[in-house]
Coordinates of C-alpha atoms (C1' of nucleotides) in Angstrom, one line a residue:
Chain A
X1 CA 96.2 -159.9 109.2
X2 CA 97.5 -156.6 108.1
X3 CA 96.9 -154.7 111.1
X4 CA 98.1 -155.1 114.7
X5 CA 96.4 -157.4 116.7
X6 CA 96.0 -155.2 119.9
X7 CA 95.0 -152.2 118.0
X8 CA 91.7 -150.8 117.4
X9 CA 90.5 -150.9 113.9
X10 CA 91.2 -147.8 112.2
X11 CA 88.3 -145.7 111.1
X12 CA 87.5 -145.5 107.3
X13 CA 88.9 -141.9 107.2
X14 CA 92.3 -143.1 108.5
X15 CA 92.5 -145.8 106.2
X16 CA 91.9 -143.8 103.2
X17 CA 94.4 -141.6 104.3
X18 CA 96.7 -144.3 104.8
X19 CA 96.0 -145.1 101.2
X20 CA 96.7 -141.7 99.9
X21 CA 100.1 -141.5 101.9
X22 CA 101.2 -144.9 100.6
X23 CA 100.4 -143.6 96.9
X24 CA 102.5 -140.7 97.4
X25 CA 105.4 -142.8 98.8
X26 CA 105.3 -145.2 95.7
X27 CA 105.1 -142.0 93.3
X28 CA 108.3 -140.7 95.0
X29 CA 109.9 -144.3 95.0
X30 CA 108.8 -145.9 91.6
X31 CA 106.6 -143.4 89.9
X32 CA 103.0 -143.8 88.6
X33 CA 103.4 -146.2 86.1
X34 CA 104.2 -149.2 88.4
X35 CA 101.6 -148.5 90.9
X36 CA 99.0 -151.3 91.3
X37 CA 96.3 -152.2 93.6
X38 CA 98.2 -154.9 95.4
X39 CA 101.3 -152.7 95.9
X40 CA 99.3 -149.8 97.0
X41 CA 97.8 -151.9 99.8
X42 CA 100.8 -153.8 100.9
X43 CA 102.5 -150.1 101.2
X44 CA 99.4 -148.8 103.4
X45 CA 99.3 -152.1 105.2
X46 CA 95.6 -152.6 104.1
X47 CA 93.7 -154.8 102.1
X48 CA 93.7 -154.6 98.4
X49 CA 89.9 -155.0 98.1
X50 CA 89.3 -151.6 100.0
X51 CA 90.8 -149.8 97.1
X52 CA 88.0 -150.3 95.2
X53 CA 85.6 -150.3 97.9
X54 CA 86.7 -147.0 99.0
X55 CA 87.8 -145.2 95.8
X56 CA 86.0 -147.1 93.0
X57 CA 89.2 -147.4 91.1
X58 CA 92.9 -146.6 91.2
X59 CA 92.3 -143.8 89.0
X60 CA 90.0 -142.2 91.4
X61 CA 92.5 -142.6 94.1
X62 CA 95.0 -140.9 92.3
X63 CA 93.0 -138.1 91.5
X64 CA 92.4 -137.7 95.2
X65 CA 96.2 -137.7 95.9
X66 CA 96.5 -135.1 93.3
X67 CA 93.9 -133.0 95.0
X68 CA 95.1 -133.4 98.5
X69 CA 98.8 -132.8 97.4
X70 CA 98.0 -129.5 95.4
X71 CA 95.8 -128.1 98.3
X72 CA 99.0 -128.5 100.5
X73 CA 101.3 -126.9 98.1
X74 CA 99.0 -124.2 97.2
X75 CA 98.5 -123.4 101.2
X76 CA 102.1 -123.1 101.7
X77 CA 102.8 -121.0 98.8
X78 CA 100.0 -118.5 99.4
X79 CA 101.5 -118.5 103.0
X80 CA 105.0 -117.7 101.9
X81 CA 104.4 -114.9 99.2
X82 CA 101.0 -113.3 100.4
X83 CA 102.3 -111.0 103.2
X84 CA 103.1 -107.7 101.4
X85 CA 104.6 -106.3 104.4
X86 CA 107.4 -109.0 104.0
X87 CA 110.5 -108.0 101.8
X88 CA 110.3 -109.8 98.5
X89 CA 114.0 -111.0 98.8
X90 CA 113.0 -112.5 102.3
X91 CA 110.2 -114.6 100.4
X92 CA 112.7 -115.3 97.6
X93 CA 115.4 -116.8 100.2
X94 CA 112.5 -118.6 102.1
X95 CA 111.5 -120.2 98.9
X96 CA 115.2 -121.3 97.7
X97 CA 115.7 -122.8 101.2
X98 CA 112.7 -124.9 100.5
X99 CA 114.1 -126.1 97.3
X100 CA 116.9 -128.4 99.4
X101 CA 114.2 -129.5 102.0
X102 CA 111.8 -130.3 99.5
X103 CA 114.2 -132.4 97.4
X104 CA 115.0 -134.2 100.4
X105 CA 111.3 -134.8 101.3
X106 CA 110.5 -135.8 97.7
X107 CA 108.0 -133.2 97.1
X108 CA 109.1 -132.3 93.8
X109 CA 109.4 -135.8 92.5
X110 CA 105.7 -136.3 93.5
X111 CA 104.9 -133.2 92.0
X112 CA 106.3 -134.1 88.6
X113 CA 105.0 -137.5 88.7
X114 CA 101.5 -135.9 89.0
X115 CA 102.3 -133.5 86.1
X116 CA 103.6 -136.4 83.9
X117 CA 100.0 -138.3 84.5
X118 CA 98.3 -135.0 83.4
X119 CA 100.2 -135.0 80.1
X120 CA 98.1 -138.1 79.5
X121 CA 94.8 -137.4 81.4
X122 CA 92.4 -134.7 80.9
X123 CA 90.8 -134.8 84.5
X124 CA 94.3 -134.5 86.0
X125 CA 95.5 -131.8 83.1
X126 CA 92.2 -129.7 84.2
X127 CA 93.0 -129.7 87.7
X128 CA 96.7 -128.6 87.4
X129 CA 95.7 -125.9 85.1
X130 CA 93.8 -124.5 87.9
X131 CA 96.6 -124.9 90.2
X132 CA 98.8 -123.2 88.1
X133 CA 96.4 -120.3 87.6
X134 CA 96.3 -119.9 91.5
X135 CA 99.9 -120.0 91.9
X136 CA 100.3 -117.7 89.0
X137 CA 98.1 -115.1 90.8
X138 CA 100.0 -115.6 94.2
X139 CA 103.4 -114.9 92.2
X140 CA 102.5 -112.2 90.2
X141 CA 101.2 -110.1 93.1
X142 CA 104.3 -110.7 95.0
X143 CA 106.3 -109.9 92.0
X144 CA 104.2 -106.5 91.1
X145 CA 104.7 -105.4 94.9
X146 CA 108.4 -106.1 94.8
X147 CA 109.2 -104.4 91.6
X148 CA 107.3 -101.3 92.6
X149 CA 109.1 -101.7 95.9
X150 CA 112.6 -101.7 94.0
X151 CA 111.5 -99.3 91.3
X152 CA 112.4 -101.6 88.6
X153 CA 111.0 -100.2 85.1
X154 CA 107.6 -101.9 84.6
X155 CA 107.6 -101.2 81.2
X156 CA 110.7 -103.1 80.0
X157 CA 110.2 -105.8 82.7
X158 CA 106.4 -106.4 83.0
X159 CA 105.6 -108.1 86.3
X160 CA 103.5 -110.9 84.7
X161 CA 106.6 -111.7 82.5
X162 CA 108.8 -111.7 85.1
X163 CA 106.7 -114.0 87.4
X164 CA 106.3 -116.2 84.5
X165 CA 110.2 -116.4 84.4
X166 CA 110.7 -117.0 88.0
X167 CA 107.9 -119.9 87.9
X168 CA 109.2 -121.6 84.8
X169 CA 112.8 -121.3 85.6
X170 CA 112.0 -123.0 88.8
X171 CA 110.0 -125.7 87.3
X172 CA 113.0 -126.5 84.7
X173 CA 115.4 -126.4 87.7
X174 CA 113.8 -128.9 89.7
X175 CA 113.1 -131.2 86.8
X176 CA 116.7 -131.2 85.9
X177 CA 117.6 -132.1 89.3
X178 CA 115.4 -135.2 89.5
X179 CA 117.6 -136.6 86.8
X180 CA 120.7 -135.5 89.1
X181 CA 121.6 -132.6 87.0
X182 CA 122.3 -129.4 88.8
X183 CA 125.1 -127.9 86.8
X184 CA 125.0 -124.1 87.2
X185 CA 122.1 -124.3 89.2
X186 CA 124.1 -122.4 92.2
X187 CA 125.7 -119.8 90.0
X188 CA 122.2 -118.8 88.8
X189 CA 120.7 -118.6 92.4
X190 CA 123.7 -116.5 93.4
X191 CA 123.3 -114.3 90.3
X192 CA 119.4 -113.7 91.2
X193 CA 120.1 -113.3 95.1
X194 CA 122.9 -110.9 94.2
X195 CA 120.6 -108.9 91.8
X196 CA 117.8 -108.7 94.5
X197 CA 120.2 -107.8 97.3
X198 CA 121.4 -104.6 95.3
X199 CA 117.7 -103.6 94.5
X200 CA 117.0 -103.9 97.8
X201 CA 119.6 -102.0 98.8
X202 CA 119.2 -99.3 96.4
X203 CA 115.7 -99.0 97.3
X204 CA 116.5 -98.1 100.7
X205 CA 118.3 -95.2 100.0
Chain B
X1 CA 99.6 -160.9 57.6
X2 CA 100.6 -157.5 58.6
X3 CA 102.4 -156.5 55.5
X4 CA 101.5 -155.5 52.1
X5 CA 101.1 -158.8 50.0
X6 CA 102.7 -157.4 47.0
X7 CA 105.6 -155.6 48.8
X8 CA 109.0 -157.0 49.4
X9 CA 109.9 -158.0 53.0
X10 CA 111.3 -155.2 54.9
X11 CA 115.0 -155.5 56.1
X12 CA 115.6 -155.9 59.7
X13 CA 117.0 -152.2 59.7
X14 CA 113.6 -151.2 58.6
X15 CA 111.6 -152.9 60.8
X16 CA 113.7 -151.9 63.7
X17 CA 113.4 -148.5 62.7
X18 CA 109.5 -148.9 62.2
X19 CA 109.3 -150.1 65.9
X20 CA 111.0 -147.0 67.1
X21 CA 109.3 -144.8 65.2
X22 CA 105.8 -146.5 66.6
X23 CA 107.2 -146.1 70.1
X24 CA 107.6 -142.4 69.6
X25 CA 104.2 -142.2 68.3
X26 CA 102.9 -144.0 71.2
X27 CA 104.8 -141.7 73.7
X28 CA 103.3 -138.7 71.9
X29 CA 99.7 -140.2 72.1
X30 CA 99.6 -142.1 75.4
X31 CA 102.7 -141.8 77.3
X32 CA 105.2 -144.2 78.4
X33 CA 103.1 -146.1 81.1
X34 CA 100.7 -147.9 78.5
X35 CA 103.3 -149.0 75.8
X36 CA 103.2 -152.7 75.3
X37 CA 104.8 -154.9 73.1
X38 CA 101.6 -156.0 71.6
X39 CA 100.4 -152.3 71.2
X40 CA 103.6 -151.4 69.6
X41 CA 103.7 -154.1 67.3
X42 CA 100.3 -153.1 66.0
X43 CA 101.4 -149.6 65.9
X44 CA 104.5 -150.8 63.9
X45 CA 102.5 -153.2 61.5
X46 CA 104.7 -155.8 62.8
X47 CA 104.8 -158.8 64.8
X48 CA 104.9 -158.6 68.5
X49 CA 107.4 -161.5 68.9
X50 CA 110.0 -159.4 66.9
X51 CA 110.2 -156.9 69.6
X52 CA 112.0 -159.5 71.6
X53 CA 113.8 -160.9 69.2
X54 CA 115.2 -157.6 67.9
X55 CA 115.6 -155.8 71.1
X56 CA 115.5 -158.3 74.0
X57 CA 113.0 -156.3 76.0
X58 CA 110.9 -153.5 76.0
X59 CA 113.4 -151.8 78.3
X60 CA 116.1 -152.0 75.6
X61 CA 114.0 -150.8 72.9
X62 CA 112.9 -147.6 74.7
X63 CA 116.4 -146.9 75.7
X64 CA 117.0 -147.3 71.8
X65 CA 114.3 -144.7 71.4
X66 CA 116.0 -142.3 73.9
X67 CA 119.3 -142.7 72.1
X68 CA 118.0 -142.0 68.7
X69 CA 115.9 -138.9 69.8
X70 CA 118.4 -137.2 71.8
X71 CA 121.0 -137.6 68.8
X72 CA 118.5 -136.0 66.7
X73 CA 117.9 -132.9 69.1
X74 CA 121.5 -132.4 69.9
X75 CA 122.4 -132.2 66.6
X76 CA 119.8 -129.7 65.6
X77 CA 120.7 -127.7 68.8
X78 CA 124.4 -127.7 67.6
X79 CA 123.4 -126.5 64.3
X80 CA 121.2 -123.8 65.6
X81 CA 123.7 -122.3 68.0
X82 CA 127.2 -123.3 66.8
X83 CA 127.9 -120.5 64.1
X84 CA 129.7 -117.6 66.2
X85 CA 128.8 -115.5 63.0
X86 CA 125.4 -115.3 63.6
X87 CA 123.9 -112.8 66.0
X88 CA 122.5 -114.3 68.8
X89 CA 119.3 -112.6 68.5
X90 CA 118.7 -114.6 65.4
X91 CA 119.3 -117.8 67.0
X92 CA 117.1 -116.9 69.7
X93 CA 114.2 -116.1 67.5
X94 CA 114.9 -119.1 65.4
X95 CA 114.8 -121.1 68.5
X96 CA 111.5 -119.6 69.5
X97 CA 110.0 -120.3 66.3
X98 CA 110.9 -123.8 66.8
X99 CA 108.7 -124.0 70.0
X100 CA 105.3 -123.7 68.2
X101 CA 106.5 -126.2 65.3
X102 CA 107.8 -128.7 68.2
X103 CA 104.6 -128.5 70.0
X104 CA 102.7 -129.0 66.9
X105 CA 105.0 -132.1 65.9
X106 CA 104.8 -133.5 69.4
X107 CA 108.9 -133.3 69.9
X108 CA 108.3 -131.9 73.6
X109 CA 105.9 -134.5 74.6
X110 CA 108.3 -137.3 73.6
X111 CA 111.1 -135.5 75.5
X112 CA 109.4 -135.2 78.6
X113 CA 108.1 -138.6 78.4
X114 CA 111.8 -139.9 78.2
X115 CA 112.4 -137.5 81.2
X116 CA 109.8 -138.9 83.2
X117 CA 111.1 -142.5 82.5
X118 CA 114.8 -141.4 83.6
X119 CA 113.2 -140.2 86.9
X120 CA 112.8 -143.7 87.9
X121 CA 115.4 -145.5 85.7
X122 CA 119.1 -144.9 86.2
X123 CA 120.1 -145.9 82.6
X124 CA 117.9 -143.4 81.4
X125 CA 118.8 -141.0 83.9
X126 CA 122.6 -141.2 82.8
X127 CA 122.0 -140.8 79.2
X128 CA 119.9 -137.7 79.9
X129 CA 122.6 -136.3 82.2
X130 CA 125.0 -136.6 79.5
X131 CA 122.7 -135.0 77.0
X132 CA 122.0 -132.0 79.3
X133 CA 125.7 -131.3 79.7
X134 CA 126.1 -131.3 76.0
X135 CA 123.3 -128.9 75.5
X136 CA 124.9 -126.9 78.5
X137 CA 128.1 -126.6 76.7
X138 CA 126.6 -125.4 73.3
X139 CA 124.1 -123.1 75.1
X140 CA 126.8 -121.5 77.1
X141 CA 129.4 -120.9 74.5
X142 CA 126.5 -119.3 72.6
X143 CA 125.5 -117.0 75.4
X144 CA 129.1 -116.2 76.2
X145 CA 129.8 -114.9 72.7
X146 CA 126.5 -112.9 72.9
X147 CA 127.1 -111.2 76.1
X148 CA 130.4 -110.0 74.9
X149 CA 128.9 -109.2 71.5
X150 CA 126.2 -107.0 73.3
X151 CA 128.7 -105.6 76.4
X152 CA 126.8 -106.8 79.1
X153 CA 128.5 -106.8 82.6
X154 CA 129.9 -110.3 82.9
X155 CA 130.6 -110.1 86.7
X156 CA 126.7 -109.3 87.3
X157 CA 125.5 -111.6 84.7
X158 CA 127.8 -114.7 84.5
X159 CA 127.4 -116.2 81.2
X160 CA 127.1 -119.7 82.8
X161 CA 124.1 -118.6 85.0
X162 CA 122.4 -116.9 82.2
X163 CA 122.7 -120.0 80.0
X164 CA 121.1 -122.0 82.9
X165 CA 118.4 -119.5 83.1
X166 CA 117.7 -119.6 79.5
X167 CA 117.7 -123.5 79.6
X168 CA 115.5 -123.8 82.7
X169 CA 112.9 -121.4 81.8
X170 CA 112.4 -122.9 78.4
X171 CA 112.1 -126.6 80.0
X172 CA 109.7 -125.1 82.6
X173 CA 107.8 -123.3 79.8
X174 CA 107.4 -126.2 77.5
X175 CA 106.2 -128.5 80.4
X176 CA 103.4 -126.1 81.2
X177 CA 102.2 -126.1 78.0
X178 CA 101.9 -129.8 77.9
X179 CA 99.1 -129.4 80.3
X180 CA 98.0 -126.8 78.1
X181 CA 98.8 -123.9 80.1
X182 CA 100.7 -120.8 78.7
X183 CA 99.7 -117.8 80.5
X184 CA 102.2 -115.0 80.3
X185 CA 104.5 -117.0 78.1
X186 CA 103.9 -114.7 75.2
X187 CA 104.5 -111.8 77.4
X188 CA 107.8 -113.3 78.6
X189 CA 109.1 -113.9 75.2
X190 CA 108.4 -110.5 74.1
X191 CA 110.2 -109.2 77.1
X192 CA 113.3 -110.9 76.0
X193 CA 113.0 -110.3 72.4
X194 CA 112.9 -106.5 73.5
X195 CA 115.8 -106.7 75.8
X196 CA 117.9 -108.5 72.9
X197 CA 116.6 -106.1 70.3
X198 CA 117.9 -103.2 72.5
X199 CA 121.2 -104.7 73.3
X200 CA 121.7 -105.7 69.7
X201 CA 120.9 -102.0 68.7
X202 CA 123.2 -100.6 71.1
X203 CA 126.3 -102.8 70.4
X204 CA 126.2 -101.6 66.8
X205 CA 126.8 -98.1 67.9
Chain C
dG1 C1' 83.4 -153.1 107.2
dT2 C1' 87.0 -156.3 106.0
dC3 C1' 89.0 -159.8 103.8
dT4 C1' 89.5 -163.9 100.6
dA5 C1' 88.2 -166.4 96.6
dT6 C1' 87.7 -166.1 92.0
dA7 C1' 86.7 -164.7 87.3
dC8 C1' 88.4 -162.5 83.8
dT9 C1' 91.9 -159.8 81.3
dT10 C1' 96.2 -158.6 79.8
dC11 C1' 101.4 -158.6 80.0
dG12 C1' 106.4 -160.2 79.0
dA13 C1' 108.5 -163.9 77.3
dT14 C1' 109.4 -167.9 74.8
dA15 C1' 109.2 -172.4 72.1
dG16 C1' 108.4 -174.2 68.2
dA17 C1' 105.8 -174.2 63.2
dC18 C1' 106.4 -172.2 59.0
Chain D
dG1 C1' 113.7 -164.3 59.7
dT2 C1' 108.8 -164.3 60.9
dC3 C1' 104.7 -165.6 63.0
dT4 C1' 101.5 -168.3 66.1
dA5 C1' 100.6 -170.6 70.3
dT6 C1' 101.3 -170.9 74.7
dC7 C1' 103.0 -170.6 79.6
dG8 C1' 103.0 -168.3 84.0
dA9 C1' 102.8 -164.2 86.3
dA10 C1' 100.2 -160.2 87.3
dG11 C1' 96.4 -157.0 87.0
dT12 C1' 91.6 -155.0 87.9
dA13 C1' 87.3 -155.7 89.8
dT14 C1' 83.8 -158.0 92.4
dA15 C1' 81.0 -161.6 94.7
dG16 C1' 80.4 -163.6 98.7
dA17 C1' 82.3 -165.4 103.3
dC18 C1' 83.0 -163.6 107.7

DNA sequence: GTCTATACTTCGATAGAC
DNA sequence: GTCTATCGAAGTATAGAC
């Protein structure tokens, strides 16, 4: 008897989502390696037989987790960077504010667990490459506009390259924080903020 | 009969190393999640009972892998960056040359598998924090000297922050390559090389 | 649709033969 | 020191009861 006695039986949709939610919590707490159908079912307050009935296998379920999770992230990133009217420095600061909130919510841990699965799974790898492509497009656009806005020399600092720098240093920084290491992170973020502020000010003259 | 018939029985030392080598190969090929004592023993051409006899448990064995691997990396990094007489651009280019060679040899994959284990294991995390500290010290020193050499404004670009940027963007870039994504990487490396070359030339005048 | 019972496999770990 | 046999636990997956 896993469900509340007085409650109405949840729909299949709801139970599926409960499984996906539970899988994210397990990725956050223990990592992908130790997830089993039984543990997942317990976490989701559902029956472990349903995992196979709904998803076929754990592998399929985790692929669904990946898709749902990356959809969510991409939507947010697009919303954050898309508006060309917003000065880049504001987008940047908002993104940096997200870092702390995200670490508290566990987003990065889930993201990197999915990445780690992709290192050893072609289906996951394929999906994550597409996500990176889209994330790349959004960020490159924003950086291109920002550099025009700030009048930075596009020969010396190609927007494409700068966008990659931003993307990769973020990925590296978050990964370091997953092992509890953040030496110099604050100094780096301050350096970048100072730089953006200076450009922002100079471009207004 | 796992060993060659004509050969002399290998020493315990040799067999231990064979286990550690085999573990690295499995990390490279399949990731940490699927390593078992039996698979490891097959890969090492040894008996799976010896894993427990020598190391106590798979956990202990993998911790030994972590220690041996990170020792190797730190030694190389120190050798590469330590000499203050070598111009920074030469160190940098050597480091960038290593990237391709390393990816071919599988070093980064092993490194990130160990990182992924650390996300869910306090002992691993502790060890990797110390490695990052030492790596940080080496790189910060090298960057500090380089920036003095190149006469870069240390107020705007604190060496500590620059070192973190270099470290993190490298980590992020390598991680992207593990999923087969490298869009813009070449452009970014070229941008940095151009910058260093310009500084190098200007500083000689 | 949901859940339990069960088949089958594989794991870590160890006892005991050699 | 090395290897095999084996234990008990836990896994995936499914058949069949409800």
